[in-house]
Coordinates of C-alpha atoms in Angstrom, one line a residue:
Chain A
X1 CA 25.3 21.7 -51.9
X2 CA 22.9 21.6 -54.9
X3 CA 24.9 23.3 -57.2
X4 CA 27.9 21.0 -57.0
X5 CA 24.8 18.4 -57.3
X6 CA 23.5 19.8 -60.5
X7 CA 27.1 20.7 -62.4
X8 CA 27.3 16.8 -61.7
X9 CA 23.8 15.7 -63.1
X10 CA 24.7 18.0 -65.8
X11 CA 27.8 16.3 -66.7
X12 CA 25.7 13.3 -67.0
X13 CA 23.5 14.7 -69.1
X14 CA 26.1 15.4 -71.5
X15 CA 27.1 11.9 -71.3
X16 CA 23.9 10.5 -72.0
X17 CA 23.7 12.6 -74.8
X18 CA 27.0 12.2 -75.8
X19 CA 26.7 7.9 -75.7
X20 CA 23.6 8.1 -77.5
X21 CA 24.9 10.3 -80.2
X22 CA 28.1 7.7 -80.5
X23 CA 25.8 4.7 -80.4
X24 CA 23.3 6.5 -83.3
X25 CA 26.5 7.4 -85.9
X26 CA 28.2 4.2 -85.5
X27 CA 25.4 2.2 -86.8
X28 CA 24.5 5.1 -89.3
X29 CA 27.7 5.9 -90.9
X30 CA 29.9 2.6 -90.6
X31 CA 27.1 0.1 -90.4
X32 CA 24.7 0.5 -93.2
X33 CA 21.7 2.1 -90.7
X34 CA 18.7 0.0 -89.2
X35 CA 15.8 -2.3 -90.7
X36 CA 13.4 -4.9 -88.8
X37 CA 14.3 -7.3 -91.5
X38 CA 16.6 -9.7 -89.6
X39 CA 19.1 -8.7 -91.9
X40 CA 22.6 -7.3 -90.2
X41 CA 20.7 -4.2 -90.4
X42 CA 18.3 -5.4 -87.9
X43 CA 21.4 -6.6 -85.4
X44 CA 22.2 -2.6 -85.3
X45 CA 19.6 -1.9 -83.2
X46 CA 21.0 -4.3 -80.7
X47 CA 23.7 -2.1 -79.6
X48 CA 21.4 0.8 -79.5
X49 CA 18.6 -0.1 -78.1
X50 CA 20.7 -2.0 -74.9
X51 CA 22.9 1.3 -74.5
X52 CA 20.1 3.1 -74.2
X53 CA 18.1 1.0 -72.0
X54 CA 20.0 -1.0 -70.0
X55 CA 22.5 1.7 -69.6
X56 CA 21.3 5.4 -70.3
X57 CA 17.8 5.3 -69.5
X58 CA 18.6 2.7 -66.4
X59 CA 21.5 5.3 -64.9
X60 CA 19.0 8.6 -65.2
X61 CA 16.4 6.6 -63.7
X62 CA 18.6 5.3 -60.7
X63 CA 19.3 8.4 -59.7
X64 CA 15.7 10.1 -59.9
X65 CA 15.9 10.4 -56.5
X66 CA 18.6 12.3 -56.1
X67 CA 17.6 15.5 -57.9
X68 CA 17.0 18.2 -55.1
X69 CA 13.9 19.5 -57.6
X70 CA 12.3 16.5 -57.1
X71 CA 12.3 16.7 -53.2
X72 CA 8.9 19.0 -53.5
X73 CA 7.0 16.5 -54.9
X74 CA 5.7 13.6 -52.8
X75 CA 7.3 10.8 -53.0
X76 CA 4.7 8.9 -55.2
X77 CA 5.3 11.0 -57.6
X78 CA 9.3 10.0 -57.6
X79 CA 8.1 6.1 -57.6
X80 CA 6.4 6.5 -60.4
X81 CA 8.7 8.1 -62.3
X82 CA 11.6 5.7 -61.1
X83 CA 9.7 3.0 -62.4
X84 CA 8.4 4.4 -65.6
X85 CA 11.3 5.0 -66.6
X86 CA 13.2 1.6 -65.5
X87 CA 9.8 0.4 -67.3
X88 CA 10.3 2.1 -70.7
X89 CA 14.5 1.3 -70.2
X90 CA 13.3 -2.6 -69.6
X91 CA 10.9 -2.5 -72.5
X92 CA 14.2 -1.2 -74.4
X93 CA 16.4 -3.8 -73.5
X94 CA 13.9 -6.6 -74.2
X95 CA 13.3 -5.0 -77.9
X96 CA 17.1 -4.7 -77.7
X97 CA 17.3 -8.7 -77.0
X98 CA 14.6 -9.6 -79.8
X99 CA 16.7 -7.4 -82.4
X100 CA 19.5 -9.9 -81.7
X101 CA 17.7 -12.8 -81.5
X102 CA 15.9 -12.1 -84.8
X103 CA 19.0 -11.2 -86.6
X104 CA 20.4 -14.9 -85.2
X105 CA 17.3 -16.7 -87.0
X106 CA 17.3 -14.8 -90.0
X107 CA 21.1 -16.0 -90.5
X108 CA 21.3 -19.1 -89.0
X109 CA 23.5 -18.0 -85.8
X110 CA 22.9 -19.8 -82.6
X111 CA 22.2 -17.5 -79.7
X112 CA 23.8 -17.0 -76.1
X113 CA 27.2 -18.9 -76.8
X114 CA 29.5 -16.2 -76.0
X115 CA 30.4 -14.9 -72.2
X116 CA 28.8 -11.4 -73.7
X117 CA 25.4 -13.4 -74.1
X118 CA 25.7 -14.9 -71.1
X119 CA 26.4 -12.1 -68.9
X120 CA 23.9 -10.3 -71.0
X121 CA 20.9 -12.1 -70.6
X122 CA 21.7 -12.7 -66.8
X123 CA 21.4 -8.7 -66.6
X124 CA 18.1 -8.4 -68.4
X125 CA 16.8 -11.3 -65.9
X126 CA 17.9 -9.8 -62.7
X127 CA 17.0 -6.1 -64.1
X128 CA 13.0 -7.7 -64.7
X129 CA 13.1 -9.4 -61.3
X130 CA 14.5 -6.3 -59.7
X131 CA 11.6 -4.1 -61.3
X132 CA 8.3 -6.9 -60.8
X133 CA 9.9 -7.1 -57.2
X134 CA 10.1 -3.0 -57.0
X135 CA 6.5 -3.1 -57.7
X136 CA 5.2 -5.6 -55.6
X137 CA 7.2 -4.4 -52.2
X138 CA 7.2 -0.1 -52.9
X139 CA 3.7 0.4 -55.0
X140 CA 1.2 -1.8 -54.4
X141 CA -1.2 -0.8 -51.5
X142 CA -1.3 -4.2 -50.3
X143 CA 2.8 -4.4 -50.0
X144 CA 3.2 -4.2 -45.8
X145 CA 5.7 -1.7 -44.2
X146 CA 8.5 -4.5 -43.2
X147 CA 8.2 -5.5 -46.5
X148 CA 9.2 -2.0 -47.8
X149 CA 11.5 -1.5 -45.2
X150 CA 13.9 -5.3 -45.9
X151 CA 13.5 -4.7 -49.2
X152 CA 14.8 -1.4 -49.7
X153 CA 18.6 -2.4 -49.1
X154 CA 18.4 -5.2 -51.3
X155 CA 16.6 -3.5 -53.9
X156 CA 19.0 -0.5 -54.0
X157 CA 22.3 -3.4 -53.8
X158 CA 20.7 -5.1 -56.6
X159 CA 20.0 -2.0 -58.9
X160 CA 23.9 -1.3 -58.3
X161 CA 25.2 -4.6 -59.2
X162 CA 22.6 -4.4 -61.9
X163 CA 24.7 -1.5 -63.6
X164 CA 27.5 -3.2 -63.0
X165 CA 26.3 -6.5 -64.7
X166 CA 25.0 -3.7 -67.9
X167 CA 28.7 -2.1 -68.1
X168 CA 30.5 -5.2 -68.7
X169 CA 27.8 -6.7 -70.8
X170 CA 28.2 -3.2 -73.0
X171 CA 32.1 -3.2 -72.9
X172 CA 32.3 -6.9 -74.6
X173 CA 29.3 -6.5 -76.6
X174 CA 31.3 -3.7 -78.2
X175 CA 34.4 -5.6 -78.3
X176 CA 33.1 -8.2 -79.7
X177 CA 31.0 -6.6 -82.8
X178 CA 34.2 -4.9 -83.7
X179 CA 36.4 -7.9 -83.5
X180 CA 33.6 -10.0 -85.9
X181 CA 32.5 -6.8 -88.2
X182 CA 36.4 -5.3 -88.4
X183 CA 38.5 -8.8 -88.6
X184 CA 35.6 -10.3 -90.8
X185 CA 34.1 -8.0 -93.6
X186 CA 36.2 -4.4 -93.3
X187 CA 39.4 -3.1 -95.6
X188 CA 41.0 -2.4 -92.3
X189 CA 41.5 -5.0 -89.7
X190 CA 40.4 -3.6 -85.7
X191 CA 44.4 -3.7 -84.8
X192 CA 45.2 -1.4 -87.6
X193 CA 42.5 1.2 -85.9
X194 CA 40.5 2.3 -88.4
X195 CA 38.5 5.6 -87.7
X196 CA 35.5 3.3 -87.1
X197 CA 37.3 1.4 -84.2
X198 CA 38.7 4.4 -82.6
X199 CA 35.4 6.0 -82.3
X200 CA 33.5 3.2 -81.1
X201 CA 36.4 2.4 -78.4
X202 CA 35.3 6.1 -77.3
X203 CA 31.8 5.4 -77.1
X204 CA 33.1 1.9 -74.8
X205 CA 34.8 4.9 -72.5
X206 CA 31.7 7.6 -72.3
X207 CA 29.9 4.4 -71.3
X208 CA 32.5 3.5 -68.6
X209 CA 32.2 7.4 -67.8
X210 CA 28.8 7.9 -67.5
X211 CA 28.8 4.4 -65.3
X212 CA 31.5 6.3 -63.0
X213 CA 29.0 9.1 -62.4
X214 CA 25.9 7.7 -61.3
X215 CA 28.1 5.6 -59.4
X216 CA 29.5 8.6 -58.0
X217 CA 25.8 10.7 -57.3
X218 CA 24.5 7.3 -55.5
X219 CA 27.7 7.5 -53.4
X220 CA 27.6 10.8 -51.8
X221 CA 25.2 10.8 -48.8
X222 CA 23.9 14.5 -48.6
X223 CA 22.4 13.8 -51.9
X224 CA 20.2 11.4 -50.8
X225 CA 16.2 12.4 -50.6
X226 CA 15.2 13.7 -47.1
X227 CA 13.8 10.6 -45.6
X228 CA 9.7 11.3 -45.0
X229 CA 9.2 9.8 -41.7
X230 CA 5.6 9.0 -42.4
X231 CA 6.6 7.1 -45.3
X232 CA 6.6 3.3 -44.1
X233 CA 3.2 3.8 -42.4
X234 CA 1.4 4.7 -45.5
X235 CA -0.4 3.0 -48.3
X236 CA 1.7 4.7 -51.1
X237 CA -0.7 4.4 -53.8
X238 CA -4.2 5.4 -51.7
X239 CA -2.4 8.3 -51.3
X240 CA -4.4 11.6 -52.4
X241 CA -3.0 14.7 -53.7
X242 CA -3.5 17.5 -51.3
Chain B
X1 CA 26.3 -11.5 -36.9
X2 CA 29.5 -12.7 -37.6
X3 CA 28.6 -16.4 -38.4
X4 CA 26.5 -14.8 -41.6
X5 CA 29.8 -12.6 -42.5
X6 CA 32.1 -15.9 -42.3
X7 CA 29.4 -18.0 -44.4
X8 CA 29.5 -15.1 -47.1
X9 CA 33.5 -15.2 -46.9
X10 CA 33.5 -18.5 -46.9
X11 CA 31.7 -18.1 -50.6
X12 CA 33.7 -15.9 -51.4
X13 CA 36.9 -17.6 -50.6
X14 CA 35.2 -20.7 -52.6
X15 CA 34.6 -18.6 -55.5
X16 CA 38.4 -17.1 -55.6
X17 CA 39.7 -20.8 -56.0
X18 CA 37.3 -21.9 -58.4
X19 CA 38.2 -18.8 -60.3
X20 CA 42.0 -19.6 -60.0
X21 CA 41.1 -23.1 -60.7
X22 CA 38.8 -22.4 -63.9
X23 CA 41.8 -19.6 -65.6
X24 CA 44.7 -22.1 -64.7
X25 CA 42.6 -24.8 -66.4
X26 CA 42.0 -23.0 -69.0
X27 CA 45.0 -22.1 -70.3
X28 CA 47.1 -25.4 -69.1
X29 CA 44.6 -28.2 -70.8
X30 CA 43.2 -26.1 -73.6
X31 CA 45.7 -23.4 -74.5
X32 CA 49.0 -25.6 -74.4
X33 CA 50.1 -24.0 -70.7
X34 CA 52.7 -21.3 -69.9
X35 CA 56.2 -19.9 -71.3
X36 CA 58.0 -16.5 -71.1
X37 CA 59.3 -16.6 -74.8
X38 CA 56.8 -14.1 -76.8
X39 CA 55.1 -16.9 -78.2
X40 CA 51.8 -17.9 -77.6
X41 CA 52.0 -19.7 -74.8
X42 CA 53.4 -16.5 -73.3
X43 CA 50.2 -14.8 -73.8
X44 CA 48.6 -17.6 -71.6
X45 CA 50.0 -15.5 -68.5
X46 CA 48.0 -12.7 -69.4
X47 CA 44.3 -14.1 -68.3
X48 CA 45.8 -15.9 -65.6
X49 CA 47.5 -12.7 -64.0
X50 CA 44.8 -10.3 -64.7
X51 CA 42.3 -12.3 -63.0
X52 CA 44.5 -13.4 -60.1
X53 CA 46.0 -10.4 -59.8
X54 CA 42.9 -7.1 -60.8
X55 CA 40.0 -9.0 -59.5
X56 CA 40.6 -12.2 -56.9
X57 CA 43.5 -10.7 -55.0
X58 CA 42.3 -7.2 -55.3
X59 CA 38.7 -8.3 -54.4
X60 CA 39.9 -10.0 -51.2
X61 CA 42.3 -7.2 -50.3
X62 CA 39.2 -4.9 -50.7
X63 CA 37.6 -6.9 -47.7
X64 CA 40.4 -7.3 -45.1
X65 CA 38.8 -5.2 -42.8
X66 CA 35.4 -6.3 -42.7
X67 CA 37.1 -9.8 -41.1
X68 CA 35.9 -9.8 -37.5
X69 CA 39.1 -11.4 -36.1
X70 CA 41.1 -8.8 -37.9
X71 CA 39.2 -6.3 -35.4
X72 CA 41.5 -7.2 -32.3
X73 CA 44.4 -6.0 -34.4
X74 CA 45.6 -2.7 -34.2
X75 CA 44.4 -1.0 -37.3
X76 CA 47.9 -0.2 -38.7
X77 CA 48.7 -3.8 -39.0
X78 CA 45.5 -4.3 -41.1
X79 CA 46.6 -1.6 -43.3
X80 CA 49.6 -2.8 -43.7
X81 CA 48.1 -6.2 -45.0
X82 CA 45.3 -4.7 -47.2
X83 CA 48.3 -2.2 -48.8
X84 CA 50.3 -5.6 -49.3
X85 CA 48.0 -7.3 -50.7
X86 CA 47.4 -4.3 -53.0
X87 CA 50.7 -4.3 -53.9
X88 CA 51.0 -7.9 -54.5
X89 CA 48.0 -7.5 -56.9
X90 CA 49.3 -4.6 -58.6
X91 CA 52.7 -6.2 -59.1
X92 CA 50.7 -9.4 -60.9
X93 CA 48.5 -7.3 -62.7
X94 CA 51.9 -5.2 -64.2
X95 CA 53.1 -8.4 -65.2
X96 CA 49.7 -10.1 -67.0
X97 CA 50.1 -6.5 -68.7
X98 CA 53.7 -7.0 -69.5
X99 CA 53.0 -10.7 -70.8
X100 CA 50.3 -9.4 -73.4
X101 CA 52.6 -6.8 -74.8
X102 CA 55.8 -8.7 -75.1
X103 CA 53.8 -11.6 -76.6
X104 CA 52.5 -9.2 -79.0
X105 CA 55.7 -7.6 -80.0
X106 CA 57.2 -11.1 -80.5
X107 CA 54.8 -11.6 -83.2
X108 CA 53.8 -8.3 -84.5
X109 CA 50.7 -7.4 -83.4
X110 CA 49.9 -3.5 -82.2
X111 CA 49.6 -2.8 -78.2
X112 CA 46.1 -1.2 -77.0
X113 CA 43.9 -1.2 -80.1
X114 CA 40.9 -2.3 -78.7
X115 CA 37.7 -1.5 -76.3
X116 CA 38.8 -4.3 -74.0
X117 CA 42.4 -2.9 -73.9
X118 CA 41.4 0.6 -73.2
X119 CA 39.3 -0.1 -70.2
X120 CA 41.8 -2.7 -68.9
X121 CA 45.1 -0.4 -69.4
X122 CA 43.2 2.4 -67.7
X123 CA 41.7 0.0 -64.7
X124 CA 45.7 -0.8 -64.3
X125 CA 46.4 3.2 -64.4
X126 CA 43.7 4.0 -61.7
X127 CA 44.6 1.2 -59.6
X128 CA 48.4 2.3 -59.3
X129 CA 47.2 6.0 -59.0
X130 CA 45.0 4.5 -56.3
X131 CA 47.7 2.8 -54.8
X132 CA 49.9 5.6 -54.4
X133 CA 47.5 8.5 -53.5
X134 CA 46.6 5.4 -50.6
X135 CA 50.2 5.0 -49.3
X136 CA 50.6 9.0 -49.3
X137 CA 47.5 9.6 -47.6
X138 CA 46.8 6.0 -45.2
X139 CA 50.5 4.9 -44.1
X140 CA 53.3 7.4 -44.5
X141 CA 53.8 9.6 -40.9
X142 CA 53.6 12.8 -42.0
X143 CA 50.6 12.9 -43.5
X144 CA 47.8 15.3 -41.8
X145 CA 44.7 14.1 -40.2
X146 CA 42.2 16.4 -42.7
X147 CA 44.2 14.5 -45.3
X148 CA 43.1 11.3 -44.6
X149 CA 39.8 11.9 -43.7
X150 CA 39.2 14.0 -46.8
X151 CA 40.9 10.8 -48.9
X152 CA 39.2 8.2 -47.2
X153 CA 35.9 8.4 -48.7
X154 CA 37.5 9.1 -52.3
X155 CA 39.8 5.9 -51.7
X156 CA 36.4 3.7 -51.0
X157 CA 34.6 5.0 -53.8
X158 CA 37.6 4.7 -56.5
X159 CA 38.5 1.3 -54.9
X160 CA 35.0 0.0 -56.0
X161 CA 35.2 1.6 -59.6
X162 CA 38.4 0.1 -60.2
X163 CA 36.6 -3.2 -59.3
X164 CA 33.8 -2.5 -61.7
X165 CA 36.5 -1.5 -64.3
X166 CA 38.5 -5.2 -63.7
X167 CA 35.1 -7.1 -64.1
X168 CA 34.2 -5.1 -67.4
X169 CA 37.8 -5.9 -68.5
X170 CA 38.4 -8.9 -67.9
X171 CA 34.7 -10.0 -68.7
X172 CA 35.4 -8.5 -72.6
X173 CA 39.3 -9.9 -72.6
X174 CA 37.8 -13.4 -72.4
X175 CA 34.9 -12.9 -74.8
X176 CA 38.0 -11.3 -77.2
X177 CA 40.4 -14.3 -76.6
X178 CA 37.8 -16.8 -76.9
X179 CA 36.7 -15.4 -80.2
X180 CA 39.8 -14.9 -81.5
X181 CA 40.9 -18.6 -80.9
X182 CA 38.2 -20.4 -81.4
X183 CA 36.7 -18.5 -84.4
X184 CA 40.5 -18.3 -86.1
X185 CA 42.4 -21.9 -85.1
X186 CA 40.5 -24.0 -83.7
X187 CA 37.9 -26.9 -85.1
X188 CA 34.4 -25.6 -83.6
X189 CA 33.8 -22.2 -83.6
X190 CA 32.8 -20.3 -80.8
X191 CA 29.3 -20.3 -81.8
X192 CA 29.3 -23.8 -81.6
X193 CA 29.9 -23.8 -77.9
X194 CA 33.0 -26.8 -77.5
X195 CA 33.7 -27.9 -73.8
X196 CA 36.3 -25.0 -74.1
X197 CA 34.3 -21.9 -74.4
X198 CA 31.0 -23.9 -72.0
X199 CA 34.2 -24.3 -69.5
X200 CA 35.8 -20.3 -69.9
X201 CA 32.4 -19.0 -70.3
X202 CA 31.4 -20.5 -66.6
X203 CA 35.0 -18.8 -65.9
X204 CA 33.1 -15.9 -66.9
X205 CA 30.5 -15.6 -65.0
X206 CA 32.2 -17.0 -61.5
X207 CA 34.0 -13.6 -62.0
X208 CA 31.1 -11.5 -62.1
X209 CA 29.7 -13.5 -59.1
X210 CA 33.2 -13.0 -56.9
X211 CA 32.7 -9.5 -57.7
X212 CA 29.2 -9.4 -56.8
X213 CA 29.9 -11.1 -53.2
X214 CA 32.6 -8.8 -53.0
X215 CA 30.1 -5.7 -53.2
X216 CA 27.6 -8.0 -50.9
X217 CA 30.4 -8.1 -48.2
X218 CA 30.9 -4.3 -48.6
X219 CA 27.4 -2.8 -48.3
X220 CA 26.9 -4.2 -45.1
X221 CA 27.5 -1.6 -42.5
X222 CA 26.8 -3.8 -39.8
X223 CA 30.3 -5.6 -41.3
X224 CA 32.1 -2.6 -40.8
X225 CA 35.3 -2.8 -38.9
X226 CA 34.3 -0.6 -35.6
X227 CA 36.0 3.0 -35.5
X228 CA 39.2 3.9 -33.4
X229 CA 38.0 7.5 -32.1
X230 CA 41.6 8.5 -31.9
X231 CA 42.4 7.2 -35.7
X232 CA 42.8 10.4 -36.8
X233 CA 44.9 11.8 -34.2
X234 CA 47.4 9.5 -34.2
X235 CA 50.8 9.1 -36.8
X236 CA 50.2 5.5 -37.5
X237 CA 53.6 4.6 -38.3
X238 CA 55.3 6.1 -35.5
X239 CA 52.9 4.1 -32.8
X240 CA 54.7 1.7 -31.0
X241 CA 53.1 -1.9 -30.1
X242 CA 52.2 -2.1 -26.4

């Protein structure tokens, strides 16, 4: 079965890449680039820096344990990459947040007033809740076994709904920087469909895409990791390599 | 268990009427109510039906057979009333789509230019495909066993994408309407947060928290409607009732 696995993870990849690439050239080549100046430069890396984290980075690291390689590691090892990278794609979102929140003060906007914002911020909350609660109940040594074993459903709901909280947050975030950069300062209005709108309405679909697929790995059962039947009886991080 | 299930429909059922409460509202006090005449009143439909239609009614379709007094039921009737209520939601959902596009040809404005409209009209697409392929596969007699449990699976993984797809849609349609009303014709911008967008933005965000208890109600196994060995075996609409 690890084949089909793998031509799966690989399409992801590609979609990764490919939203990344999107995100990058639409603030390069239609929006002026990026600065830390809280000038509209500085808004650019909003977009950026929350499709990375909260989406890209998030999805690859959701579905760390799914990848048959990493089977032949313990399954420290796999927690601690799960939740450096949900570390480094929460650090992301939060640098994400300030580059919005700077922009704002720099030109006088008030923050969080549209459903975007609102839905937004709830996602970066739940998404830091989600990860201080991962690291209380699955890596300290002091977390119990029931407390690993109730929190596991929970914390693999949450980090679902989680995505789903990120896609829609993405998909009007998009909408709605085209809608006030295209309708407010451009030659061509976003209903005419300049090249610019067309391209960034891609980028809303690879998201949506790349959503659909780690959706889709997390759903197939035979590519879940082998459960390790010793697992809830240990102290994960006394643990010593063998 | 099933006093916790009924609690959690109970919220659910709660949060379905105050989500047909808050769109209704919406668009009767603050956007002048409802015509069929193109103008902008007939737009007004649009919100309403998507909502009612792509995320309440399909939402509680998605559930009807995690009700435990639907268990003492054979299991054709209960498809018969989840593919109703499918079809029910699919018809509203064609007509919120067909107010938006006759509104916009009664005053000139292009069909499907942005994000919003892409992921909606392709969240409609999927759905009917759904629907279809579900009719084929779930309900019509001749229809092989290995066909529908080789669909099944599929059908409950597309069925929640096309939920995620609704909440992303209509999440970024009413961040799009409100900014296009309130930033173009109205006295307070969006930014300055009138009653209106407080009110729609709530609206908002009782959406993303139907669909939440909606994936709540579905990860429980434990609220799994209990298999009929002989399911498979049997032509479900040739069974007569006993």
């Amino acid at each position: 079965m690890s084949h089909i696995f793998y031509f799966f993870y690989g399409l992801l990849l590609c979609l990764s890449l490919l939203c990344e690439v999107f995100v990058v050239t639409w603030n390069l080549h239609w929006r002026g680039g990026f600065a830390w100046d809280r000038s509209l430069l500085h808004f650019n890396w909003h977009p950026v820096l929350m499709v990375s984290g909260l989406v890209i980075l998030y999805g690859n690291a959701a579905i760390v344990y799914r990848i048959p390689f990493t089977w032949k590691q313990r399954k420290l090892v796999c927690k601690l990459v799960h939740a450096g990278m949900m570390f480094v794609a929460l650090l992301l979102s939060m640098l994400g947040l300030s580059a919005v929140f700077d922009f704002h003060q720099g030109v006088n906007i008030p923050n969080l007033y549209s459903v975007h914002s609102w839905v937004g911020i709830s996602t970066v909350f739940l998404f830091s809740s989600q990860w201080i609660l991962g690291l209380v109940g699955f890596l300290l040594p002091c977390s119990p076994p029931w407390i690993r074993s109730s929190l596991k459903p929970v914390h693999i709901w949450m980090g679902k709904m989680i995505l789903i909280f990120s896609l829609a947050s993405c998909i009007s975030g998009i909408n709605e920087k085209l809608l006030l950069t295209l309708n407010g300062m451009s030659a061509a209005m976003y209903s005419e469909l300049p090249v610019e709108a067309v391209f960034v309405n891609f980028l809303g679909m690879l998201i949506v895409a790349f959503g659909v697929s780690v959706f889709g790995i997390l759903f197939v059962k035979k590519w879940q990791r082998p459960e390790d039947g010793s697992e809830n009886a240990r102290l994960l991080l006394t643990e010593v390599t063998p």
